[in-house]
PDB file of C-alpha atoms in Angstrom:
ATOM      1  CA  MET A 153       5.673  -7.933   0.278  1.00  0.00           C
ATOM      2  CA  GLU A 154       6.126  -7.684   4.066  1.00  0.00           C
ATOM      3  CA  ILE A 155       7.373  -4.517   3.976  1.00  0.00           C
ATOM      4  CA  LEU A 156       3.738  -2.842   3.347  1.00  0.00           C
ATOM      5  CA  THR A 157       2.271  -5.352   6.439  1.00  0.00           C
ATOM      6  CA  LYS A 158       5.315  -3.544   8.639  1.00  0.00           C
ATOM      7  CA  ILE A 159       4.828  -0.031   7.463  1.00  0.00           C
ATOM      8  CA  TRP A 160       1.010  -0.784   7.931  1.00  0.00           C
ATOM      9  CA  GLY A 161       1.737  -2.192  11.678  1.00  0.00           C
ATOM     10  CA  MET A 162       3.630   1.105  11.762  1.00  0.00           C
ATOM     11  CA  LEU A 163       1.031   3.363  10.654  1.00  0.00           C
ATOM     12  CA  GLY A 164      -1.880   1.726  11.432  1.00  0.00           C
ATOM     13  CA  GLY A 165      -2.730   3.421  14.794  1.00  0.00           C
ATOM     14  CA  GLY A 166      -1.661   6.452  13.880  1.00  0.00           C
ATOM     15  CA  VAL A 167      -3.964   6.512  10.725  1.00  0.00           C
ATOM     16  CA  GLU A 168      -6.831   5.092  12.426  1.00  0.00           C
ATOM     17  CA  ASP A 169      -6.253   7.762  15.323  1.00  0.00           C
ATOM     18  CA  VAL A 170      -6.185  10.788  12.126  1.00  0.00           C
ATOM     19  CA  LEU A 171      -9.613   8.850  10.815  1.00  0.00           C
ATOM     20  CA  ASN A 172     -10.911   9.110  14.362  1.00  0.00           C
ATOM     21  CA  LYS A 173     -10.179  12.682  15.109  1.00  0.00           C
ATOM     22  CA  GLU A 174     -11.145  13.775  11.527  1.00  0.00           C
ATOM     23  CA  ILE A 175     -14.323  11.646  10.958  1.00  0.00           C
ATOM     24  CA  THR A 176     -17.041  11.556  13.262  1.00  0.00           C
ATOM     25  CA  ASP A 177     -18.974   8.394  11.626  1.00  0.00           C
ATOM     26  CA  LYS A 178     -17.446   5.159  13.700  1.00  0.00           C
ATOM     27  CA  ASN A 179     -18.823   3.152  10.467  1.00  0.00           C
ATOM     28  CA  LEU A 180     -16.927   5.246   8.009  1.00  0.00           C
ATOM     29  CA  VAL A 181     -13.930   4.859   9.768  1.00  0.00           C
ATOM     30  CA  ALA A 182     -14.066   1.925   9.817  1.00  0.00           C
ATOM     31  CA  ARG A 183     -14.565   1.083   6.509  1.00  0.00           C
ATOM     32  CA  LEU A 184     -11.873   3.169   5.350  1.00  0.00           C
ATOM     33  CA  LYS A 185      -9.840   1.222   7.848  1.00  0.00           C
ATOM     34  CA  ALA A 186     -10.677  -1.919   6.361  1.00  0.00           C
ATOM     35  CA  GLY A 187     -10.156  -0.828   2.941  1.00  0.00           C
ATOM     36  CA  LEU A 188      -6.442   0.525   3.748  1.00  0.00           C
ATOM     37  CA  GLN A 189      -5.854  -2.894   5.224  1.00  0.00           C
ATOM     38  CA  LEU A 190      -7.259  -4.607   2.089  1.00  0.00           C
ATOM     39  CA  ALA A 191      -5.129  -2.582  -0.409  1.00  0.00           C
ATOM     40  CA  VAL A 192      -2.111  -3.567   2.160  1.00  0.00           C
ATOM     41  CA  LEU A 193      -2.770  -7.314   2.054  1.00  0.00           C
ATOM     42  CA  SER A 194      -3.541  -7.127  -1.864  1.00  0.00           C
ATOM     43  CA  ALA A 195      -0.304  -5.203  -2.945  1.00  0.00           C
ATOM     44  CA  ASP A 196       1.634  -8.054  -0.283  1.00  0.00           C
ATOM     45  CA  THR A 197      -0.310 -11.096  -2.091  1.00  0.00           C
ATOM     46  CA  SER A 198       0.660  -9.378  -5.816  1.00  0.00           C
ATOM     47  CA  ALA A 199       4.463  -8.964  -4.652  1.00  0.00           C
ATOM     48  CA  LEU A 200       4.536 -12.830  -3.440  1.00  0.00           C
ATOM     49  CA  GLY A 201       2.718 -13.807  -6.782  1.00  0.00           C
ATOM     50  CA  ASP A 202       6.026 -11.598  -8.670  1.00  0.00           C
ATOM     51  CA  GLN A 203       8.278 -13.050  -6.495  1.00  0.00           C
ATOM     52  CA  ALA A 204       7.038 -17.396  -7.277  1.00  0.00           C
ATOM     53  CA  SER A 205       6.743 -16.452 -10.910  1.00  0.00           C
ATOM     54  CA  ILE A 206      10.296 -15.264 -10.723  1.00  0.00           C
ATOM     55  CA  ILE A 207      11.820 -18.198  -9.187  1.00  0.00           C
ATOM     56  CA  GLU A 208       9.757 -20.713 -11.311  1.00  0.00           C
ATOM     57  CA  ALA A 209      10.833 -19.006 -14.104  1.00  0.00           C
ATOM     58  CA  GLU A 210      14.494 -19.628 -12.674  1.00  0.00           C
ATOM     59  CA  ALA A 211      13.677 -23.314 -12.029  1.00  0.00           C
ATOM     60  CA  LYS A 212      12.363 -24.223 -15.740  1.00  0.00           C
ATOM     61  CA  SER A 213      15.231 -22.489 -17.310  1.00  0.00           C
ATOM     62  CA  GLU A 214      17.598 -24.013 -19.623  1.00  0.00           C
ATOM     63  CA  SER A 215      20.943 -22.675 -18.077  1.00  0.00           C
ATOM     64  CA  TRP A 216      22.330 -24.602 -15.716  1.00  0.00           C
ATOM     65  CA  LEU A 217      23.665 -21.792 -13.599  1.00  0.00           C
ATOM     66  CA  THR A 218      20.290 -19.695 -13.853  1.00  0.00           C
ATOM     67  CA  CYS A 219      18.409 -23.165 -12.692  1.00  0.00           C
ATOM     68  CA  ASN A 220      20.527 -23.874  -9.758  1.00  0.00           C
ATOM     69  CA  TRP A 221      21.901 -20.326  -8.371  1.00  0.00           C
ATOM     70  CA  ARG A 222      19.443 -20.537  -5.424  1.00  0.00           C
ATOM     71  CA  PRO A 223      19.825 -24.068  -4.327  1.00  0.00           C
ATOM     72  CA  LEU A 224      23.720 -23.625  -4.711  1.00  0.00           C
ATOM     73  CA  THR A 225      23.679 -20.256  -2.884  1.00  0.00           C
ATOM     74  CA  MET A 226      21.121 -21.952   0.134  1.00  0.00           C
ATOM     75  CA  MET A 227      23.735 -25.114   0.136  1.00  0.00           C
ATOM     76  CA  VAL A 228      26.636 -22.206   0.819  1.00  0.00           C
ATOM     77  CA  PHE A 229      24.301 -20.751   3.620  1.00  0.00           C
ATOM     78  CA  VAL A 230      23.819 -24.128   5.206  1.00  0.00           C
ATOM     79  CA  SER A 231      26.793 -25.091   5.294  1.00  0.00           C
ATOM     80  CA  ILE A 232      28.432 -22.089   6.715  1.00  0.00           C
ATOM     81  CA  ILE A 233      25.897 -22.488   9.708  1.00  0.00           C
ATOM     82  CA  ALA A 234      26.470 -26.353   9.724  1.00  0.00           C
ATOM     83  CA  PHE A 235      30.562 -25.907  10.209  1.00  0.00           C
ATOM     84  CA  ASN A 236      29.624 -22.840  12.870  1.00  0.00           C
ATOM     85  CA  PHE A 237      27.168 -24.802  14.709  1.00  0.00           C
ATOM     86  CA  ILE A 238      27.587 -28.487  14.493  1.00  0.00           C
ATOM     87  CA  ILE A 239      31.447 -29.262  12.962  1.00  0.00           C
ATOM     88  CA  GLY A 240      33.374 -26.605  14.526  1.00  0.00           C
ATOM     89  CA  PRO A 241      32.316 -27.252  17.785  1.00  0.00           C
ATOM     90  CA  VAL A 242      32.626 -30.998  17.367  1.00  0.00           C
ATOM     91  CA  LEU A 243      36.147 -30.420  16.200  1.00  0.00           C
ATOM     92  CA  ARG A 244      37.240 -28.045  18.898  1.00  0.00           C
ATOM     93  CA  MET A 245      35.593 -30.925  21.471  1.00  0.00           C
ATOM     94  CA  PHE A 246      38.778 -32.955  20.107  1.00  0.00           C
ATOM     95  CA  HIS A 247      41.220 -29.868  20.255  1.00  0.00           C
ATOM     96  CA  VAL A 248      41.054 -29.412  17.034  1.00  0.00           C
ATOM     97  CA  PRO A 249      41.867 -25.733  16.429  1.00  0.00           C
ATOM     98  CA  VAL A 250      39.253 -24.505  14.199  1.00  0.00           C
ATOM     99  CA  GLY A 251      37.872 -21.048  13.886  1.00  0.00           C
ATOM    100  CA  ASP A 252      34.666 -20.049  12.547  1.00  0.00           C
ATOM    101  CA  LEU A 253      33.443 -18.835   9.296  1.00  0.00           C
ATOM    102  CA  PRO A 254      32.316 -15.387   9.423  1.00  0.00           C
ATOM    103  CA  THR A 255      28.470 -14.897   9.254  1.00  0.00           C
ATOM    104  CA  PRO A 256      27.395 -11.867   8.078  1.00  0.00           C
ATOM    105  CA  PRO A 257      24.267 -10.501   9.859  1.00  0.00           C
ATOM    106  CA  ASP A 258      22.079 -10.592   6.837  1.00  0.00           C
ATOM    107  CA  LEU A 259      22.544 -14.285   6.243  1.00  0.00           C
ATOM    108  CA  TRP A 260      20.187 -15.301   8.270  1.00  0.00           C
ATOM    109  CA  ASP A 261      17.247 -12.990   6.496  1.00  0.00           C
ATOM    110  CA  LEU A 262      18.462 -14.306   2.907  1.00  0.00           C
ATOM    111  CA  LEU A 263      18.687 -17.563   4.433  1.00  0.00           C
ATOM    112  CA  LYS A 264      15.095 -17.359   5.403  1.00  0.00           C
ATOM    113  CA  LEU A 265      14.125 -15.992   2.155  1.00  0.00           C
ATOM    114  CA  GLY A 266      15.872 -18.543  -0.072  1.00  0.00           C
ATOM    115  CA  ILE A 267      14.208 -20.882   2.056  1.00  0.00           C
ATOM    116  CA  GLY A 268      10.719 -19.675   1.628  1.00  0.00           C
ATOM    117  CA  GLY A 269      11.423 -18.744  -2.068  1.00  0.00           C
ATOM    118  CA  TYR A 270      12.498 -22.681  -2.772  1.00  0.00           C
ATOM    119  CA  VAL A 271       9.949 -23.987  -0.850  1.00  0.00           C
ATOM    120  CA  ALA A 272       6.838 -21.732  -2.546  1.00  0.00           C
ATOM    121  CA  GLY A 273       8.726 -22.437  -5.864  1.00  0.00           C
ATOM    122  CA  ARG A 274       8.382 -26.125  -5.458  1.00  0.00           C
ATOM    123  CA  SER A 275       4.925 -25.822  -4.074  1.00  0.00           C
ATOM    124  CA  ILE A 276       3.682 -24.038  -7.456  1.00  0.00           C
ATOM    125  CA  GLU A 277       5.768 -26.343  -9.518  1.00  0.00           C
ATOM    126  CA  LYS A 278       3.940 -29.501  -7.942  1.00  0.00           C
ATOM    127  CA  ALA A 279       0.457 -27.393  -7.931  1.00  0.00           C
ATOM    128  CA  ALA A 280       0.849 -26.752 -11.605  1.00  0.00           C
ATOM    129  CA  ALA A 281       1.754 -30.271 -12.445  1.00  0.00           C
ATOM    130  CA  ALA A 282      -1.148 -31.271 -10.805  1.00  0.00           C
ATOM    131  CA  TRP A 283      -3.105 -29.022 -12.532  1.00  0.00           C
ATOM    132  CA  LYS A 284      -2.057 -29.946 -16.007  1.00  0.00           C
ATOM    133  CA  GLY A 285      -2.342 -33.766 -14.521  1.00  0.00           C
ATOM    134  CA  THR A 286       1.545 -34.523 -15.177  1.00  0.00           C
ATOM    135  CA  PRO A 287       3.259 -36.629 -12.336  1.00  0.00           C
TER     136      PRO A 287
END
């Protein structure tokens, strides 16, 4: 999803330079650049739709674990963050010897992705219910 946008961000200027060097028609260069950007955005949109459908399928699953693994994982991540940045410092103010829970660097990315997925899933769920006319 975002990877294609990042790749375009890195290559976009280089692609434009090559197009400008090889093609003298500036209108054609502009159309080609717009077409490439549209292709990247279309791929991003398609990937987001695929991810949303996976999250929706998980949320509708009859298996308790399949339905709840994402929210449980997010609760664990939020608990680690709350302990490290709220609960731990407050306990240390009262001279309670507590250490921090290890926070892997990728935890922040996973937390952003998980919360974003949850929000997208809930939005799709509500939109589908509204479309069907159910509360």
